[in-house]
Coordinates of C-alpha atoms in Angstrom, one line a residue:
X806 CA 34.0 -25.3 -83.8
X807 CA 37.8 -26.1 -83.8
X808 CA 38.3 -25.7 -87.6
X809 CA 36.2 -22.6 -87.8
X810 CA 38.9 -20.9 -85.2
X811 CA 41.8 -22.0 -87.3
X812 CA 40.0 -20.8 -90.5
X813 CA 39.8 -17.1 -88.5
X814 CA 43.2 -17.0 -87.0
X815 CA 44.8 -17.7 -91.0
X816 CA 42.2 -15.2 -92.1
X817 CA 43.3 -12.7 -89.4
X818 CA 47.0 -13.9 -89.9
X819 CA 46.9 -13.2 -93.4
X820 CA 44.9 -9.8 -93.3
X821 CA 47.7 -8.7 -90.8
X822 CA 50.9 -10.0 -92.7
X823 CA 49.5 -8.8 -95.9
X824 CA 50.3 -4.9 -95.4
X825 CA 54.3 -5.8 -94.5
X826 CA 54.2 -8.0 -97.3
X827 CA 52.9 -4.9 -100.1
X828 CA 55.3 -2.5 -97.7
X829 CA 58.2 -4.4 -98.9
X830 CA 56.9 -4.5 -102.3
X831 CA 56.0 -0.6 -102.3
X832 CA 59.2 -0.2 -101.0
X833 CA 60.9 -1.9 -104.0
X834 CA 58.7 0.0 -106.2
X835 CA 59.0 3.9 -104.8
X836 CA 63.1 3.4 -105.1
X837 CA 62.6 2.2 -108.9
X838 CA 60.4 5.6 -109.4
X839 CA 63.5 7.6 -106.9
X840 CA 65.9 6.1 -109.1
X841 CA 64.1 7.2 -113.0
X842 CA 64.0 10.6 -111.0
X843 CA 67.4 10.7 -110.8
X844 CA 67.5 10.6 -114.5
X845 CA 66.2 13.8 -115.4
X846 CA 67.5 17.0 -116.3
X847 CA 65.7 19.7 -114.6
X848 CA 66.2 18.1 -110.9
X849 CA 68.9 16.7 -108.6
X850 CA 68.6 14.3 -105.6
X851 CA 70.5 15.9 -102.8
X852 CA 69.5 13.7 -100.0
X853 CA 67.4 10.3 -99.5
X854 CA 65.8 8.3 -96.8
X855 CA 62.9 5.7 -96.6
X856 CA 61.8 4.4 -93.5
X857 CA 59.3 1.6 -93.8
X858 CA 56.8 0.6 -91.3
X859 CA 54.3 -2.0 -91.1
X860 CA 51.2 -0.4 -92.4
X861 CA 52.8 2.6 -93.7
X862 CA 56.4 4.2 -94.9
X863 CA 57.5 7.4 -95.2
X864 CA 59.7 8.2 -98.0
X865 CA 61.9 11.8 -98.1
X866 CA 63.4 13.3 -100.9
X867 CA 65.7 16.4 -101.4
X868 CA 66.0 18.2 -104.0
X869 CA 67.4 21.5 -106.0
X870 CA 67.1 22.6 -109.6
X871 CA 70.3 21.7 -111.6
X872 CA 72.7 24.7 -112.0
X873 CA 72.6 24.7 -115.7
X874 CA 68.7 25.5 -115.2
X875 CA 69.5 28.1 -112.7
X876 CA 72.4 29.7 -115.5
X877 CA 69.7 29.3 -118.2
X878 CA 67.4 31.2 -116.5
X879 CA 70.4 33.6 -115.4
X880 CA 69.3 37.5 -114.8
X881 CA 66.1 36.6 -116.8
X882 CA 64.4 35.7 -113.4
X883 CA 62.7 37.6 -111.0
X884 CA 64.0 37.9 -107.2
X885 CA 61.0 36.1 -106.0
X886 CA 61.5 33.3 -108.3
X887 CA 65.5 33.4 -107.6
X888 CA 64.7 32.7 -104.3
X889 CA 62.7 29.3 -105.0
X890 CA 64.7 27.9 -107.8
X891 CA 67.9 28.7 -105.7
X892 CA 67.0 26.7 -102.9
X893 CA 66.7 23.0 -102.3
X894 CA 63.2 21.5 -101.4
X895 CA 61.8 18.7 -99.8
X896 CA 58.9 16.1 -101.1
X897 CA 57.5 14.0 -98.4
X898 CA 55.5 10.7 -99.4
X899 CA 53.0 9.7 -96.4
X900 CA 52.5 6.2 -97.6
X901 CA 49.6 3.7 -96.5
X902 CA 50.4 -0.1 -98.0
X903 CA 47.6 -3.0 -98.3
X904 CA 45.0 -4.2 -100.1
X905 CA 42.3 -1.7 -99.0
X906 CA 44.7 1.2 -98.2
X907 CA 42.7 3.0 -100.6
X908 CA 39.2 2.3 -99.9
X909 CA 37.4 -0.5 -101.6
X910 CA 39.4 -1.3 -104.5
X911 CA 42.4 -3.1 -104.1
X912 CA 45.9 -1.3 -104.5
X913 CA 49.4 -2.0 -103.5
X914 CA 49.7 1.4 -101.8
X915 CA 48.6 5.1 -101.8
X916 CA 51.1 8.2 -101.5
X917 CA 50.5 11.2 -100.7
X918 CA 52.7 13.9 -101.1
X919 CA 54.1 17.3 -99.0
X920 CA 56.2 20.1 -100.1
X921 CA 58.4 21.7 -98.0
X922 CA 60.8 24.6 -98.9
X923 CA 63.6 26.4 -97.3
X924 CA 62.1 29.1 -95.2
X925 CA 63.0 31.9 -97.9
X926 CA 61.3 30.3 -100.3
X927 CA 58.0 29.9 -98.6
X928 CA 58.2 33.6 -97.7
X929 CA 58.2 33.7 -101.3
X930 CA 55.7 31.3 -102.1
X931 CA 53.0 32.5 -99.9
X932 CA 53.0 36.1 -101.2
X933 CA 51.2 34.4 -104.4
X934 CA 49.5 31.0 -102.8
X935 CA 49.0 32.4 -98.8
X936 CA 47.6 30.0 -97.1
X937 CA 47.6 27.2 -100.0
X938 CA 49.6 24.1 -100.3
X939 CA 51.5 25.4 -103.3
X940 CA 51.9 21.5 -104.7
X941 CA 49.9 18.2 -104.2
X942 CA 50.6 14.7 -105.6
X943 CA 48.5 12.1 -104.9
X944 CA 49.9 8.4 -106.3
X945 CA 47.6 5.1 -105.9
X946 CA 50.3 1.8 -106.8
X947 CA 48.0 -0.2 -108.7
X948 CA 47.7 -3.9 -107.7
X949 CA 49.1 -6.0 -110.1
X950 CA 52.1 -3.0 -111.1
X951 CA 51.7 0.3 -112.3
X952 CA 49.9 2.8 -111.0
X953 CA 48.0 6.5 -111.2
X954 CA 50.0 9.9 -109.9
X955 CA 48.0 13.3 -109.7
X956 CA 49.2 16.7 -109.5
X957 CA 47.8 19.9 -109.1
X958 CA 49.3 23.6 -108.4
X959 CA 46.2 25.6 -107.2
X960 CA 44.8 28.8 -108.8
X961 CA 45.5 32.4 -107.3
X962 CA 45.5 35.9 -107.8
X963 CA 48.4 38.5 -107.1
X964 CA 48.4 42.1 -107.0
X965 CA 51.1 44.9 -105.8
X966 CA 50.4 48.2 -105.6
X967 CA 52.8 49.1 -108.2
X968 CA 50.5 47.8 -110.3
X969 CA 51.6 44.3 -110.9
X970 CA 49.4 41.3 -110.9
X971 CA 49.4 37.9 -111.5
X972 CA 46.2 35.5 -112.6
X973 CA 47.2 32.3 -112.3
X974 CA 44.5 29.6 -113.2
X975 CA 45.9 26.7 -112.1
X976 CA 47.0 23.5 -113.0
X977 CA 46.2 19.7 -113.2
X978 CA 48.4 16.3 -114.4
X979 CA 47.0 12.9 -114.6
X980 CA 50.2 10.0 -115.2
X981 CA 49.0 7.1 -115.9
X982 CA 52.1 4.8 -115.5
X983 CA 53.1 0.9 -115.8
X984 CA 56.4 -0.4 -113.8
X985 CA 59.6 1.8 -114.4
X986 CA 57.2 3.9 -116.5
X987 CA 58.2 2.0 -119.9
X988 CA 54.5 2.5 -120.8
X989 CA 52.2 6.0 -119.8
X990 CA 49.5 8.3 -120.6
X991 CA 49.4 12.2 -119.6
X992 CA 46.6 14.3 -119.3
X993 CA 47.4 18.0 -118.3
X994 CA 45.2 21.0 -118.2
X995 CA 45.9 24.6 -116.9
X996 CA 43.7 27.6 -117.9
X997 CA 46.5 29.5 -117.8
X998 CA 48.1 32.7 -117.0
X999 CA 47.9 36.6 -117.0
X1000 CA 50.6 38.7 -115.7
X1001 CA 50.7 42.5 -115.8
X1002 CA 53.6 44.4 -115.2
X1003 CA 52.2 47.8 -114.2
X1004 CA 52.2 50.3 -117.2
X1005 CA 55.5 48.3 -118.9
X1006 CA 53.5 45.2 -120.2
X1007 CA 51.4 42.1 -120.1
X1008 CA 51.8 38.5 -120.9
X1009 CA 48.8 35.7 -121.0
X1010 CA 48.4 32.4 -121.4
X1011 CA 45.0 30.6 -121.9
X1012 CA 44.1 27.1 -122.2
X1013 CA 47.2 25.1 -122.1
X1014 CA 47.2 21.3 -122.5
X1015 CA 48.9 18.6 -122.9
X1016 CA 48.2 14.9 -123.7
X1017 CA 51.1 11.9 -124.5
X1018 CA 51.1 8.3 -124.6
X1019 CA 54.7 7.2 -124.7
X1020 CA 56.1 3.7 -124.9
X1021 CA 59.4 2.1 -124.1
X1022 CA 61.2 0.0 -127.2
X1023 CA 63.1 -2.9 -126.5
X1024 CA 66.1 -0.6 -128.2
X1025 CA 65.2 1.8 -125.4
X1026 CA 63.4 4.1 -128.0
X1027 CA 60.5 6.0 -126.5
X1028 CA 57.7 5.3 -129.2
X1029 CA 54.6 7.0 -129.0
X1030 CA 52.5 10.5 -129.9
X1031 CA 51.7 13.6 -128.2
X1032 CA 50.0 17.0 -128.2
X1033 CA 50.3 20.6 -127.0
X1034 CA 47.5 23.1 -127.5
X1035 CA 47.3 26.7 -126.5
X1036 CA 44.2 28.6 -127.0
X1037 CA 45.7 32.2 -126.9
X1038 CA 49.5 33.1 -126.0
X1039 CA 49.8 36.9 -126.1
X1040 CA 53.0 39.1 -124.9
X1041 CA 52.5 43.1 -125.2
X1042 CA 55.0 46.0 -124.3
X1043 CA 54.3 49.7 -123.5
X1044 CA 55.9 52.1 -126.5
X1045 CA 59.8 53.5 -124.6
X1046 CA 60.3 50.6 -122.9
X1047 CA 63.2 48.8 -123.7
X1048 CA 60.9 45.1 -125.3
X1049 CA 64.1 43.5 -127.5
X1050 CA 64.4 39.8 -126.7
X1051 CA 67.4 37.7 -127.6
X1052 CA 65.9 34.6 -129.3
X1053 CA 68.4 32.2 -128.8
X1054 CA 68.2 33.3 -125.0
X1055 CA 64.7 32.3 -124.7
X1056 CA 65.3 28.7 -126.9
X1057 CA 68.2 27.9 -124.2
X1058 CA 66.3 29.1 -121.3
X1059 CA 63.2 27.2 -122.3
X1060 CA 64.7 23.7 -123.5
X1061 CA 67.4 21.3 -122.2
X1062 CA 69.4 22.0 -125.1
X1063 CA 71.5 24.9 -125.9
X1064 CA 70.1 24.8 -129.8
X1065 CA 70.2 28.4 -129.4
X1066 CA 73.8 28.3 -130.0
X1067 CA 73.0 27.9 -134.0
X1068 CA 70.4 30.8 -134.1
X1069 CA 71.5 34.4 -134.9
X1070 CA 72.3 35.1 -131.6
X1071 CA 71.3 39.3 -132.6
X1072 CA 67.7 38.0 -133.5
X1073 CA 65.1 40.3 -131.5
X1074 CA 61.4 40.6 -131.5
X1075 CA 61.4 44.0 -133.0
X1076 CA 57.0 45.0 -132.2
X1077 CA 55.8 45.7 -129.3
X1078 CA 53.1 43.3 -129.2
X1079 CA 52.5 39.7 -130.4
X1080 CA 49.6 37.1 -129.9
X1081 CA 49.0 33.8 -131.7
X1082 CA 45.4 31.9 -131.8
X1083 CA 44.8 28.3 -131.6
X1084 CA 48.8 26.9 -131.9
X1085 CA 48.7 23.4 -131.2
X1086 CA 52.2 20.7 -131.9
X1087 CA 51.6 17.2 -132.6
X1088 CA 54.2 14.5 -133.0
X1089 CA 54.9 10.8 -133.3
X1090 CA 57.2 8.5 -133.4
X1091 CA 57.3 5.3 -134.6
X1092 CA 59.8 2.2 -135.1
X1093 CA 60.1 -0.4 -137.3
X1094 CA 63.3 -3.5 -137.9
X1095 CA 65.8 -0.9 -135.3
X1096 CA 64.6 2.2 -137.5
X1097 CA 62.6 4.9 -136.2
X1098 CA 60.4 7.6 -138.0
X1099 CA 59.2 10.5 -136.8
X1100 CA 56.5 13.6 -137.6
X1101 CA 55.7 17.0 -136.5
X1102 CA 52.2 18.8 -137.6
X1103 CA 52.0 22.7 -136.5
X1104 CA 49.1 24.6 -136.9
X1105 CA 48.0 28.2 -135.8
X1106 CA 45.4 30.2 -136.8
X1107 CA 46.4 34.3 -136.8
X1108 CA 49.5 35.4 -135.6
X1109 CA 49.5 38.7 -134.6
X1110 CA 53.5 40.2 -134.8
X1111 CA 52.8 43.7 -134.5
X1112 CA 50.1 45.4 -137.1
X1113 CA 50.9 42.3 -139.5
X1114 CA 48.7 39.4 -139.6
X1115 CA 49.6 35.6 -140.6
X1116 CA 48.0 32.4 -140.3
X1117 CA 46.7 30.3 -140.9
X1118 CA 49.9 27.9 -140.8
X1119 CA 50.1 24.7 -141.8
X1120 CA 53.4 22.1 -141.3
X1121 CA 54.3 18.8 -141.5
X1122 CA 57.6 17.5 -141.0
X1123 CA 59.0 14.0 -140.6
X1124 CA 62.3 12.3 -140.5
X1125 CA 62.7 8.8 -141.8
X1126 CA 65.0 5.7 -141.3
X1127 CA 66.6 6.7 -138.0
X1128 CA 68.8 4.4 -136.6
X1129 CA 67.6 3.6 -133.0
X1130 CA 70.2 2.5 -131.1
X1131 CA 71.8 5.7 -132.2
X1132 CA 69.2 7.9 -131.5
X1133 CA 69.0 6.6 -127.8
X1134 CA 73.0 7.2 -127.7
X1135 CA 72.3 10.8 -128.7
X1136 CA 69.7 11.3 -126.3
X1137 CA 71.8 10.3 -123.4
X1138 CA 74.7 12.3 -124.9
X1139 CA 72.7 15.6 -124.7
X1140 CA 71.3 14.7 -121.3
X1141 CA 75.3 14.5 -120.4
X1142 CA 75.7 17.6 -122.2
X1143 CA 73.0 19.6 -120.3
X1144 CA 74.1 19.3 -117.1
X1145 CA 78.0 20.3 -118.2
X1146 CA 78.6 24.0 -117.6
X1147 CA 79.5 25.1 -121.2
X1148 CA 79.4 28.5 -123.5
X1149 CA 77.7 28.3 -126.7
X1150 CA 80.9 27.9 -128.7
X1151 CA 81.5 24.9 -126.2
X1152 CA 78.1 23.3 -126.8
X1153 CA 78.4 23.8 -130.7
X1154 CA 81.8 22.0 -130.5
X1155 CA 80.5 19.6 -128.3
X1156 CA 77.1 18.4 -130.2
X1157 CA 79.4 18.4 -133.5
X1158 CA 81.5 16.3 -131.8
X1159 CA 78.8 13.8 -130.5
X1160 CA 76.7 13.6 -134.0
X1161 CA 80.0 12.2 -135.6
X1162 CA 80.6 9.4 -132.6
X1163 CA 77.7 8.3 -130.9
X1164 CA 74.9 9.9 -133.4
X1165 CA 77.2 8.7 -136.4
X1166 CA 74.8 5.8 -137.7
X1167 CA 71.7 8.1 -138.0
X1168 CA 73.6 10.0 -140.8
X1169 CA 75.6 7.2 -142.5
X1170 CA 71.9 4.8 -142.9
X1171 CA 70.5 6.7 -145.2
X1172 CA 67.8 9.0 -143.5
X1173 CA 65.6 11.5 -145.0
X1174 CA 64.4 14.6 -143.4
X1175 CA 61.2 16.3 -145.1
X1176 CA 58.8 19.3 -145.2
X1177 CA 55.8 18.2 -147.0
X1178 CA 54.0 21.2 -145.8
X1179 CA 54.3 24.5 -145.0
X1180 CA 51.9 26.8 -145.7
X1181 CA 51.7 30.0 -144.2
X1182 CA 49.1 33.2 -145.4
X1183 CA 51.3 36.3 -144.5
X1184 CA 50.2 40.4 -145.5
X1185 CA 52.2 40.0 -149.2
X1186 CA 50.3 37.0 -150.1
X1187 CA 50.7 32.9 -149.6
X1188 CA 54.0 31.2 -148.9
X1189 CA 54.4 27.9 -149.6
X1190 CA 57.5 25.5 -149.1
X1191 CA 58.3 21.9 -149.1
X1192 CA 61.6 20.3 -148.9
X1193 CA 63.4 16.8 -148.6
X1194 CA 67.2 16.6 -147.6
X1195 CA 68.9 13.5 -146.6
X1196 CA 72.4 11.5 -147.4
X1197 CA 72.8 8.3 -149.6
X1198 CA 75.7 6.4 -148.9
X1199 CA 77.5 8.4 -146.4
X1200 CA 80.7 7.0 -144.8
X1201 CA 82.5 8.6 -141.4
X1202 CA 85.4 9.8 -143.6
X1203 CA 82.9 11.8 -145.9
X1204 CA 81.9 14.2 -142.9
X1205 CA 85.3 15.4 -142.8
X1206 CA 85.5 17.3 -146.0
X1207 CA 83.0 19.7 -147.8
X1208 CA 83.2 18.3 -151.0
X1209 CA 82.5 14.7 -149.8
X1210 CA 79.5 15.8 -147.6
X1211 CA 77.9 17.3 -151.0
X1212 CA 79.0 14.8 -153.2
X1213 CA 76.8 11.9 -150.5
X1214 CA 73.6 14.7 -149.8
X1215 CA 70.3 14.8 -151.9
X1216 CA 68.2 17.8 -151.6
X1217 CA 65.0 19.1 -153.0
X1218 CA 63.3 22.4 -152.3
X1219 CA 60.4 23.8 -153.7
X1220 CA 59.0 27.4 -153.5
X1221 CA 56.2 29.5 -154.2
X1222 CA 55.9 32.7 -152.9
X1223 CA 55.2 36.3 -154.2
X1224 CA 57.9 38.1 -155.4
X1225 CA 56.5 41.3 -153.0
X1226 CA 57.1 38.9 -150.1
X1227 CA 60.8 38.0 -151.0
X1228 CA 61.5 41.4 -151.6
X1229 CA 60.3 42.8 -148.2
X1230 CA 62.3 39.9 -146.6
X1231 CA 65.4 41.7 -148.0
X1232 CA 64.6 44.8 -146.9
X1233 CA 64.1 43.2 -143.7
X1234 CA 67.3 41.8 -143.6
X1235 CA 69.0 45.0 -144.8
X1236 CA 67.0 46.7 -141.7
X1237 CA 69.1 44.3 -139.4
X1238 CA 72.2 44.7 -141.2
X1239 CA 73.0 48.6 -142.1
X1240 CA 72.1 51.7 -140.1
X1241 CA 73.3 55.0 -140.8
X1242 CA 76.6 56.1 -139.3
X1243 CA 75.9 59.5 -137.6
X1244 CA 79.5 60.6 -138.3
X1245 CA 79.0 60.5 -142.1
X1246 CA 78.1 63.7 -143.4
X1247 CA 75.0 64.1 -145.4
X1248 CA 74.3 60.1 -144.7
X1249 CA 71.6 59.0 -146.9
X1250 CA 68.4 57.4 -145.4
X1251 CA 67.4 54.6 -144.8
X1252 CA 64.3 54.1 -146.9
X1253 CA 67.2 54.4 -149.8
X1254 CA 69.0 51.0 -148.4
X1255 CA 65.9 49.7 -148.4
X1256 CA 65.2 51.0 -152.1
X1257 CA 68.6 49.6 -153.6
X1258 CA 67.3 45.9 -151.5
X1259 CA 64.4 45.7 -153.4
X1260 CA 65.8 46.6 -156.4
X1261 CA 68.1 44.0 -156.3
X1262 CA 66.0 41.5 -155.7
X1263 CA 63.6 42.2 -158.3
X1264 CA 66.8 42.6 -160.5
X1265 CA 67.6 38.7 -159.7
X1266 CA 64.3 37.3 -159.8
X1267 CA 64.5 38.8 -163.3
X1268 CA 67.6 37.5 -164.4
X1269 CA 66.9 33.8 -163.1
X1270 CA 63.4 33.7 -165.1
X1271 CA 65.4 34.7 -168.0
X1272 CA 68.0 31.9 -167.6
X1273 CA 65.2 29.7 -167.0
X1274 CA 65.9 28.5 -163.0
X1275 CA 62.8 29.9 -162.0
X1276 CA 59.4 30.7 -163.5
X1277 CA 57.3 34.3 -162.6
X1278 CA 54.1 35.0 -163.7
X1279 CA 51.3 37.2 -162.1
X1280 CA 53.8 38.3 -159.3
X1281 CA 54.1 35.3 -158.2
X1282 CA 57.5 33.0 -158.2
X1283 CA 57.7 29.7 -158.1
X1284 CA 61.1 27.5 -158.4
X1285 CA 62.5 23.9 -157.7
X1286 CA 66.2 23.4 -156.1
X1287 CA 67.7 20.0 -156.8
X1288 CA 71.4 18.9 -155.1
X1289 CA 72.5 15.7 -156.4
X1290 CA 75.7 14.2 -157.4
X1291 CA 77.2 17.3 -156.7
X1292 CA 75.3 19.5 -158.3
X1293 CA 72.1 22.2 -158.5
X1294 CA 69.6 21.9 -160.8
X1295 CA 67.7 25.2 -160.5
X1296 CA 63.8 24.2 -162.6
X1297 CA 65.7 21.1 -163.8
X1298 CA 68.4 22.9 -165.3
X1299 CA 72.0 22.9 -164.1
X1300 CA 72.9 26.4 -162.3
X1301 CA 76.1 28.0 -163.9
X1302 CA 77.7 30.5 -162.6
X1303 CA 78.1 33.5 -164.5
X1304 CA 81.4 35.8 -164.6
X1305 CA 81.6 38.3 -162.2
X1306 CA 80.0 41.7 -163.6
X1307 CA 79.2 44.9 -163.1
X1308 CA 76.4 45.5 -160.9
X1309 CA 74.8 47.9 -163.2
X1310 CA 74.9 44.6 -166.0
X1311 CA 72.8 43.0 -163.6
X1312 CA 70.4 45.5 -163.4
X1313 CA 67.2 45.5 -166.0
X1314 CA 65.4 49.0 -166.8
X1315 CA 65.6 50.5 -163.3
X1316 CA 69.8 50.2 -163.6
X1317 CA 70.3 53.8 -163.7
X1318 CA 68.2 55.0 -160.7
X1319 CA 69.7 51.6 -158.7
X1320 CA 72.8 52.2 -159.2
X1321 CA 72.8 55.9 -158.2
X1322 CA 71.2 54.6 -155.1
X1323 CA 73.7 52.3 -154.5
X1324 CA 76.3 55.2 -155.1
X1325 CA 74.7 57.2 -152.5
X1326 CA 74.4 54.4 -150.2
X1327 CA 78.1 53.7 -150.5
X1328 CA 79.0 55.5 -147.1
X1329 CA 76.0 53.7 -145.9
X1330 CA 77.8 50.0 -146.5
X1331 CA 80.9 51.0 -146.0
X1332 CA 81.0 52.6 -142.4
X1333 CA 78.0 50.9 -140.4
X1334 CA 77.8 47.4 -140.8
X1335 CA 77.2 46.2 -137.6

């Protein structure tokens, strides 16, 4: 009887020793995650505390968006949303530890999570969720080390009697994690989002999702593949409303980098309304002996941009022989960079300065960059494009001059394209470029800028089949640009320039009616570029 009373006091012993013994190690665990989350560039940890019991903890984080996401986002944000981005917020993890603190099968612990925010922001928040928990994570520690979070934003529906409303369908993460997350798996769905605004516009969203399994390299290389797939993305505006939309704006305001800095910061979405079909973005990354490769697939089927239609479009692009230790150098550079309050022409200077230091042995080990596919069906006819640029041989001292940058870079480009398409892109571009000054009297019109664009491109696609650097046959024109050692061969022949002429030289059969065009264009050019 004896030994079965000692058998039952261990067994009780143990059973109540064991959930102090996972609190400890849940404890060690949840400040590993709290300290990865510190990492990142969208949040920052204001405040800590965890207070660990002996069947459960509680573990309370404060946070606020960083500032250079709030100046990103700027004037672009609605009031509501200014009020909950502003503010700091509070994630509470209620935390049960032991063996069965999640039913039957074993786990370490299970968390589950509340959202608190400051008392504007909830105003804010229940306007759209009302009585819903805006955000719930769920996270069950596995046993034997990692573990599996949830997430999900509930589905509602807004409306003001302005005419506003907001469909909101919801969201859904699954993070399927190992220790310090050097190894996971994510599974995202949301059916996405409707939003009118009155009689001014609409914008919708359907089907979003994202998968990604991602791996940690020994280098500290994240290795791995993922996936992001919209069924429908669609953005209409009402005709007299004021619909331009700074491009490089919306890159900055939608990434961590300011890559918008190198984009025409003029660009504009000139129709009123634009939808794409079936987009999806792959990519995958790979490395092999400290180098790492990399590939990008994009694919859409129609792309509605105004009354034009394009698609389908098909890319693939890759870069090869990446030096790793570098590229994990220049990851952590731009996540310093992000969170620095800079201007564009600071950020430019600022990523120049970081390729030639810490991203320096990616350029001087030989890598190759490459479009092996980009095919694209636009109104004028099929574009297609590959290209493969990289450097051979490049030393620090050669990205310091022009001519020793060149003389190290191999490039090759090929196009094929109809010659109506690369016309119309000029007109396009002289669209953007000239408008008529209304102080010039009798100002020509517009349509005869457009007229002396065309011409001239014709006239050079002309002049270059001649000479042999590009070949055109049944409208359509196809040509091969080489750079190496210095210098471009144009259809394998070396480019030369020719003297500077006349424009009416250059012109073929249509030089007379160009050039008086041009003539009348003159005030045109000379008193309205922008």
């Amino acid at each position: 009887m004896m030994p079965l009373l000692i058998v039952l006091a261990v067994v009780v012993l143990v059973f109540a020793i064991l959930p102090y013994w996972f609190g400890i190690r849940t404890e060690k665990t949840m400040r590993s995650h709290q300290h990865l989350l510190e990492q990142n560039s969208v949040v920052e940890v204001v405040k800590y505390n965890y207070q660990r019991g002996w069947f459960d903890s509680t573990e309370t984080t404060v946070l606020r968006f960083r500032p250079n996401l709030v100046q990103k986002l700027g004037s672009n944000m609605p009031d509501n949303l200014k009020a909950i981005i502003n503010e700091p917020f509070t994630i509470t993890n209620h935390i049960k530890h032991g063996p069965f603190a999640g039913g039957v099968t074993p786990v370490k612990a299970v968390s589950t999570s509340d959202v608190a925010f400051s008392p504007r922001a909830k105003q804010s928040l229940e306007r759209f969720f009302r009585s819903q928990v805006p955000l719930t994570v769920k996270n069950r520690l596995n046993l034997f080390g990692g573990g599996v979070m949830n997430l999900q934003v509930p589905a509602f529906q807004y409306e003001e009697l302005s005419g506003i409303a907001i469909d909101w369908k919801g969201l859904d993460v699954e993070l399927d994690y190992s220790d310090n997350y050097d190894n996971y798996q994510v599974k995202s769905h949301s059916g996405g989002i409707n939003v009118k605004l009155a009689d001014k516009g609409q914008l919708a969203l359907e089907n979003l999702d994202y998968t990604a399994h991602s791996s940690q390299n020994p280098s500290g290389l994240n290795v791995g593949s993922n996936e992001f797939k919209v069924a429908k993305a669609m953005m209409a505006w009402a005709e007299g409303v004021d619909y331009n939309i700074k491009l490089n704006s919306i890159i900055n305001m939608m990434s961590d980098l300011q890559i918008g800095a190198f984009i025409n910061p003029t660009g504009t979405v000139a129709p009123n309304n634009i939808a794409v079909n079936n987009f999806s973005l792959k990519r995958s990354t790979d490395e092999n002996a400290g180098f790492a490769n990399a590939e990008a697939v994009i694919h859409f089927d129609q792309l509605h941009y105004g009354k034009d239609l394009y698609g389908p479009l098909d890319v693939k692009a890759s870069a090869e022989h990446l030096h790793a230790d570098a590229l994990v150098k220049l990851n952590d550079g731009f996540f310093r960079l992000s969170n620095t309050k800079l201007d564009e022409a600071q950020y430019r200077e600022a990523l120049i300065k970081l390729a030639k230091t810490e991203g320096l042995p990616v350029f001087t080990n030989n890598p190759v960059f490459k479009i092996s596919q980009f095919d694209l069906k636009m109104p004028d006819g099929q574009l297609k494009f590959t290209a493969e640029f990289g450097f051979n041989g490049l030393q620090a001292a050669d990205m310091e001059t022009f001519n020793s940058l060149m003389a190290k870079t191999e490039a090759k480009v090929h196009v094929n394209a109809p010659q109506v398409l690369l016309e119309n892109l000029a007109v396009a571009q002289a669209d953007s470029i000239f408008s008529v000054d209304p102080d010039v009297e009798n100002p020509p019109s517009m349509e005869e800028v457009r007229d002396t664009a065309r011409m001239l491109v014709r006239s050079t696609i002309n002049n270059m089949a001649s000479a042999g650097y590009l070949t055109q046959q049944n409208g359509i024109v196809d040509s091969e640009m080489v750079v190496k050692n210095n210098e471009l061969l144009l259809n394998g022949k070396r480019f030369e320039t020719a003297p500077q002429q006349n424009i009416d030289d250059l012109m073929d059969e249509g030089a007379v009616a160009a050039s008086e065009v041009q003539a009348a264009s003159a005030p045109v050019v000379a008193s309205a570029v922008k």
